[in-house]
Coordinates of C-alpha atoms in Angstrom, one line a residue:
X444 CA 100.8 98.8 107.1
X445 CA 99.0 96.9 104.8
X446 CA 94.2 96.6 104.5
X447 CA 93.3 93.9 105.3
X448 CA 88.8 93.3 104.4
X449 CA 87.1 90.2 106.0
X450 CA 84.1 88.9 106.7
X451 CA 82.9 86.3 108.9
X452 CA 80.0 83.7 110.0
X453 CA 77.7 85.6 107.5
X454 CA 77.6 83.5 103.7
X455 CA 75.1 80.9 103.4
X456 CA 78.8 78.3 102.2
X457 CA 81.5 80.3 103.4
X458 CA 82.8 80.4 107.5
X459 CA 85.5 83.1 106.8
X460 CA 86.0 84.8 103.8
X461 CA 89.4 87.0 104.4
X462 CA 91.4 89.1 101.9
X463 CA 94.9 91.0 102.9
X464 CA 97.1 93.9 101.2
X465 CA 101.0 93.7 103.0
X466 CA 102.4 96.6 102.6
X467 CA 106.5 97.0 103.2
X468 CA 109.4 98.5 102.5
X469 CA 110.9 96.6 99.5
X470 CA 114.0 95.4 100.5
X471 CA 113.6 93.5 103.6
X472 CA 114.0 90.1 103.5
X473 CA 110.7 88.4 103.3
X474 CA 109.4 85.0 102.8
X475 CA 106.1 84.4 101.0
X476 CA 103.6 81.9 102.1
X477 CA 104.4 78.3 103.5
X478 CA 104.3 75.7 105.7
X479 CA 107.2 76.5 107.9
X480 CA 109.8 73.5 108.7
X481 CA 110.5 74.1 112.3
X482 CA 105.9 74.5 112.9
X483 CA 104.4 72.2 110.2
X484 CA 100.9 72.7 110.9
X485 CA 101.9 77.2 110.3
X486 CA 100.6 78.3 106.6
X487 CA 102.5 82.1 107.1
X488 CA 104.2 84.5 105.2
X489 CA 108.6 85.0 107.0
X490 CA 109.5 88.5 107.8
X491 CA 113.8 86.7 107.5
X492 CA 114.6 89.6 110.0
X493 CA 112.3 89.2 112.8
X494 CA 111.4 85.8 111.5
X495 CA 107.7 86.8 113.1
X496 CA 104.2 86.8 110.9
X497 CA 102.3 89.7 109.7
X498 CA 99.9 87.1 108.5
X499 CA 99.1 83.0 109.9
X500 CA 97.1 80.4 110.0
X501 CA 97.7 76.6 111.4
X502 CA 95.8 73.0 110.5
X503 CA 93.9 73.4 113.7
X504 CA 92.2 76.1 113.3
X505 CA 94.3 79.4 114.5
X506 CA 94.6 82.2 112.6
X507 CA 95.6 85.5 113.2
X508 CA 96.5 89.2 111.5
X509 CA 97.9 92.3 112.0
X510 CA 98.6 96.0 111.0
X511 CA 100.0 98.4 112.0
X512 CA 98.7 101.7 113.4
X513 CA 100.8 104.1 111.8
X514 CA 102.4 106.6 114.2
X515 CA 105.3 108.9 113.1
X516 CA 108.0 106.9 114.9
X517 CA 110.4 109.0 114.7
X518 CA 110.4 113.2 116.8
X519 CA 112.7 114.2 115.5
X520 CA 111.6 113.1 111.9
X521 CA 108.3 112.7 112.0
X522 CA 107.8 113.0 108.1
X523 CA 109.1 110.0 107.8
X524 CA 109.3 106.7 108.8
X525 CA 111.9 105.3 110.9
X526 CA 112.7 101.2 110.2
X527 CA 113.8 99.4 113.8
X528 CA 114.3 96.9 115.7
X529 CA 114.1 98.9 119.3
X530 CA 110.7 97.8 120.6
X531 CA 109.8 94.1 120.9
X532 CA 108.4 92.3 117.2
X533 CA 104.7 92.7 117.4
X534 CA 105.5 89.6 114.2
X535 CA 105.9 87.8 117.5
X536 CA 102.1 88.6 118.3
X537 CA 100.8 86.3 115.6
X538 CA 103.6 83.3 115.3
X539 CA 102.7 83.4 119.4
X540 CA 99.2 82.9 119.4
X541 CA 99.4 80.6 116.2
X542 CA 101.7 78.5 118.2
X543 CA 100.3 78.7 120.8
X544 CA 96.4 77.4 122.9
X545 CA 95.0 80.0 124.8
X546 CA 91.8 81.0 123.6
X547 CA 91.9 84.4 121.1
X548 CA 90.3 86.9 124.5
X549 CA 92.3 85.1 127.5
X550 CA 95.3 85.4 125.1
X551 CA 94.8 89.3 124.1
X552 CA 94.1 90.3 127.3
X553 CA 97.8 88.2 128.6
X554 CA 99.7 90.9 126.4
X555 CA 102.0 93.8 127.6
X556 CA 100.9 95.3 125.2
X557 CA 102.1 99.1 125.6
X558 CA 105.5 97.6 125.2
X559 CA 105.0 97.4 121.5
X560 CA 104.6 101.0 118.2
X561 CA 101.5 100.8 117.6
X562 CA 99.3 98.3 115.9
X563 CA 95.7 95.8 115.1
X564 CA 96.2 92.4 116.1
X565 CA 93.3 89.7 115.4
X566 CA 93.6 86.0 115.6
X567 CA 90.7 83.6 115.9
X568 CA 90.1 80.0 117.0
X569 CA 87.5 78.7 113.9
X570 CA 87.0 74.9 115.4
X571 CA 85.8 76.9 118.6
X572 CA 84.1 79.8 116.3
X573 CA 85.7 82.5 118.2
X574 CA 87.9 85.3 116.8
X575 CA 89.2 88.6 118.9
X576 CA 90.6 92.3 118.6
X577 CA 92.5 94.1 120.0
X578 CA 94.6 97.6 119.4
X579 CA 96.7 99.6 121.6
X580 CA 96.3 102.9 120.1
X581 CA 92.7 104.3 121.0
X582 CA 90.0 103.6 123.7
X583 CA 89.9 99.4 122.5
X584 CA 90.0 96.9 125.1
X585 CA 89.9 93.1 123.8
X586 CA 86.3 92.4 122.6
X587 CA 84.8 89.5 120.8
X588 CA 83.9 89.9 117.5
X589 CA 80.2 88.3 116.5
X590 CA 79.6 87.8 113.0
X591 CA 79.6 90.4 109.9
X592 CA 82.0 91.9 107.8
X593 CA 84.9 94.3 108.5
X594 CA 88.0 96.1 107.3
X595 CA 91.6 97.2 108.8
X596 CA 94.3 99.4 107.4
X597 CA 96.5 101.5 109.7
X598 CA 93.9 102.6 111.9
X599 CA 91.9 101.1 114.3
X600 CA 89.5 98.5 113.3
X601 CA 86.8 100.1 110.1
X602 CA 88.4 103.6 109.9
X603 CA 89.9 104.6 107.2
X604 CA 87.8 105.4 103.7
X605 CA 89.5 102.2 101.3
X606 CA 89.0 100.5 104.4
X607 CA 85.3 101.5 103.8
X608 CA 85.2 101.1 99.9
X609 CA 86.4 98.4 99.8
X610 CA 83.7 96.5 101.9
X611 CA 81.7 97.5 99.5
X612 CA 83.4 96.2 96.8
X613 CA 84.4 92.7 99.0
X614 CA 80.4 91.6 99.8
X615 CA 79.4 93.3 95.2
X616 CA 82.5 90.0 94.6
X617 CA 80.1 88.0 97.1
X618 CA 76.9 88.5 96.0
X619 CA 76.4 90.4 99.6
X620 CA 74.3 92.8 100.0
X621 CA 75.3 95.7 102.6
X622 CA 71.5 97.1 103.0
X623 CA 72.2 97.7 106.2
X624 CA 73.3 100.5 107.8
X625 CA 75.2 102.5 111.3
X626 CA 72.6 101.9 114.3
X627 CA 70.9 98.5 111.9
X628 CA 71.3 95.2 113.7
X629 CA 70.9 93.7 111.0
X630 CA 73.1 91.2 108.8
X631 CA 74.7 91.2 105.4
X632 CA 71.8 89.8 103.5
X633 CA 72.9 87.3 100.4
X634 CA 70.6 88.0 97.4
X635 CA 69.1 85.2 95.2
X636 CA 71.4 83.9 93.0
X637 CA 72.8 80.5 93.3
X638 CA 76.5 81.3 94.3
X639 CA 78.8 84.5 94.3
X640 CA 78.8 87.0 91.3
X641 CA 81.9 86.2 88.7
X642 CA 82.2 89.8 88.6
X643 CA 83.1 92.7 90.0
X644 CA 82.1 96.4 89.5
X645 CA 85.7 98.1 88.2
X646 CA 86.4 101.4 89.4
X647 CA 88.9 103.7 86.6
X648 CA 92.0 102.8 88.7
X649 CA 92.0 98.6 89.6
X650 CA 94.8 97.7 88.7
X651 CA 94.3 95.6 85.0
X652 CA 94.4 91.9 85.6
X653 CA 96.9 90.2 84.6
X654 CA 97.4 86.8 83.1
X655 CA 100.9 85.8 85.0
X656 CA 100.5 84.1 88.4
X657 CA 84.0 109.2 108.8
X658 CA 85.0 105.9 110.8
X659 CA 82.7 104.1 112.2
X660 CA 83.0 103.2 116.8
X661 CA 85.6 99.6 117.0
X662 CA 83.0 98.7 119.4
X663 CA 81.1 97.9 116.4
X664 CA 80.2 94.8 115.7
X665 CA 80.5 94.8 111.8
X666 CA 77.2 95.9 110.6
X667 CA 77.8 99.5 109.1
X668 CA 78.8 97.7 105.6
X669 CA 77.1 99.7 103.1
X670 CA 80.1 102.1 102.6
X671 CA 80.5 104.2 99.9
X672 CA 82.3 103.6 95.9
X673 CA 80.1 103.7 93.3
X674 CA 79.4 101.2 90.5
X675 CA 82.0 102.7 87.5
X676 CA 80.8 99.4 85.1
X677 CA 81.8 96.4 85.0
X678 CA 84.6 94.2 84.7
X679 CA 85.2 90.7 84.1
X680 CA 88.4 88.1 84.3
X681 CA 89.0 87.1 80.8
X682 CA 89.8 83.5 80.4
X683 CA 94.2 83.6 80.6
X684 CA 93.3 85.8 83.9
X685 CA 91.2 83.3 85.1
X686 CA 93.2 79.9 83.9
X687 CA 95.6 82.5 86.3
X688 CA 94.1 82.7 89.0
X689 CA 92.4 79.4 89.3
X690 CA 88.9 80.9 89.3
X691 CA 87.9 76.6 87.7
X692 CA 86.3 74.9 90.5
X693 CA 88.1 72.0 92.4
X694 CA 88.2 68.8 94.1
X695 CA 90.6 69.3 97.8
X696 CA 92.1 66.3 99.6
X697 CA 90.1 63.7 97.1
X698 CA 87.0 65.2 98.8
X699 CA 84.2 66.6 97.0
X700 CA 82.7 70.4 98.6
X701 CA 79.0 69.8 99.5
X702 CA 78.1 73.6 98.8
X703 CA 78.9 74.0 95.2
X704 CA 80.9 77.3 95.7
X705 CA 83.2 79.0 93.9
X706 CA 85.1 81.9 94.1
X707 CA 85.8 84.4 91.9
X708 CA 90.1 84.7 93.0
X709 CA 90.8 86.2 90.3
X710 CA 87.8 89.8 90.5
X711 CA 88.9 89.3 94.2
X712 CA 92.5 90.8 93.7
X713 CA 92.7 92.9 91.0
X714 CA 89.9 94.2 91.8
X715 CA 88.5 94.8 95.2
X716 CA 92.2 94.2 96.5
X717 CA 93.2 95.6 93.7
X718 CA 92.5 99.1 93.5
X719 CA 95.0 102.0 93.1
X720 CA 92.5 105.0 93.4
X721 CA 93.6 107.3 96.4
X722 CA 91.3 109.7 97.9
X723 CA 90.4 111.7 95.8
X724 CA 90.8 116.7 97.0
X725 CA 88.4 117.1 99.1
X726 CA 87.4 113.5 100.0
X727 CA 88.4 113.5 104.1
X728 CA 92.1 112.3 104.3
X729 CA 93.2 110.5 107.1
X730 CA 96.3 113.2 108.2
X731 CA 98.6 110.2 111.0
X732 CA 101.7 113.2 110.6
X733 CA 105.0 111.5 108.2
X734 CA 102.7 114.6 105.8
X735 CA 99.5 114.4 103.1
X736 CA 101.2 114.1 100.6
X737 CA 103.2 110.3 102.4
X738 CA 99.5 110.4 103.2
X739 CA 97.2 109.9 100.1
X740 CA 99.4 108.2 98.2
X741 CA 98.9 105.3 100.9
X742 CA 95.3 106.2 100.8
X743 CA 94.7 102.9 98.1
X744 CA 94.3 100.2 98.8
X745 CA 96.9 98.9 96.5
X746 CA 99.3 100.5 97.0
X747 CA 101.9 101.4 94.1
X748 CA 105.8 101.6 94.5
X749 CA 106.9 105.0 96.1
X750 CA 109.9 106.2 98.0
X751 CA 108.9 107.1 101.8
X752 CA 112.9 107.4 102.2
X753 CA 116.0 108.2 100.1
X754 CA 116.5 104.5 97.8
X755 CA 113.8 102.7 100.4
X756 CA 111.3 101.3 98.0
X757 CA 107.9 100.7 99.6
X758 CA 104.7 99.7 99.0
X759 CA 102.5 97.1 98.9
X760 CA 104.6 93.2 98.3
X761 CA 101.5 90.7 98.1
X762 CA 98.5 89.8 98.2
X763 CA 96.6 86.9 100.2
X764 CA 92.7 85.5 100.7
X765 CA 92.6 82.7 102.2
X766 CA 88.4 81.6 102.9
X767 CA 87.5 79.3 104.9
X768 CA 84.7 76.8 103.6
X769 CA 81.4 75.8 106.1
X770 CA 82.0 72.0 104.9
X771 CA 85.7 71.8 105.9
X772 CA 88.0 73.4 102.9
X773 CA 90.5 75.6 103.5
X774 CA 92.0 77.2 100.7
X775 CA 94.3 80.1 100.8
X776 CA 95.7 82.0 98.0
X777 CA 98.8 84.2 97.1
X778 CA 100.4 86.8 94.9
X779 CA 104.2 88.0 95.8
X780 CA 105.0 90.5 93.9
X781 CA 108.7 92.1 93.8
X782 CA 109.8 95.4 92.0
X783 CA 113.4 94.7 91.6
X784 CA 112.6 92.8 88.7
X785 CA 109.2 93.1 88.2
X786 CA 107.9 89.8 88.7
X787 CA 104.3 88.5 90.4
X788 CA 105.1 84.5 92.0
X789 CA 101.6 82.7 92.7
X790 CA 101.0 80.7 95.4
X791 CA 98.0 78.2 96.7
X792 CA 98.0 76.0 99.1
X793 CA 94.5 74.3 100.3
X794 CA 93.8 71.3 102.5
X795 CA 90.2 69.0 104.1
X796 CA 89.6 66.9 107.0
X797 CA 87.7 64.0 105.4
X798 CA 85.0 62.7 107.1

């Protein structure tokens, strides 16, 4: 199902900071993020069943991501998801943009969107400073997104409690003050400090650190970042987790950073994208036709394994963070989770064009 939270062009050191949890059946064959042998400039995970991807970027500054729009597929049994290949692959929508040359808005405008099951699709050309969004559910048309903070899960852009809660946590981690309201055009602003917070607020349902590696309109400009979700206590990654997550600053490809900015990688993985808190009883829960119990178990940012079908476990399989600095550095870090053996794998890719 997936959840993505990101800031775009509102941070003094970062052009883009994007986080992404991929939720999927654990028995679906998948490759972690890697540079594709057949498209060597593309860095993305790959669905081995249909060869598409949910999130990818290229060394030329193109980026795309896709989330499903949650809705029952089988009218005969609306309480269950059906794994099917009847419709065209949504993963090809991201792949075709990454390997193509069209501008973001032009690409989205040319898609036969109604041929597919429900989706949200974001595509960007970061060299041209263009980021565009479309969904084939709801009234939205392809649109360019202005600088702001954004989130998308399995409703439309900026919808769902987990998105609003996650954006609040993300902004706190990065030291961006969510001082704006839904009726304001004011941007979030940086707190007076030399670098982003290295520790974030942890709620009672946040995933522990490991040493191993009502809705906002989708036409809003991403400025309604003052999401509910109060602090319950501070948690800082320990030294072992910090080392495993690569919290130390690094030199990339022989080029040094002009910004001097460091990111709290461990906190972003664990306190922001590792939040397992579900929508509580009495709170507004998006009901999508799959059954209230299933909707509730899917309402956390990090979805713990559950049986969506007999013998078919489903949950968060990977967590990815992409950072694009204004000085040209690009880093992608990923935690890839396989429940069959209980192991986590960590991956990291980084590059910079010098001169």
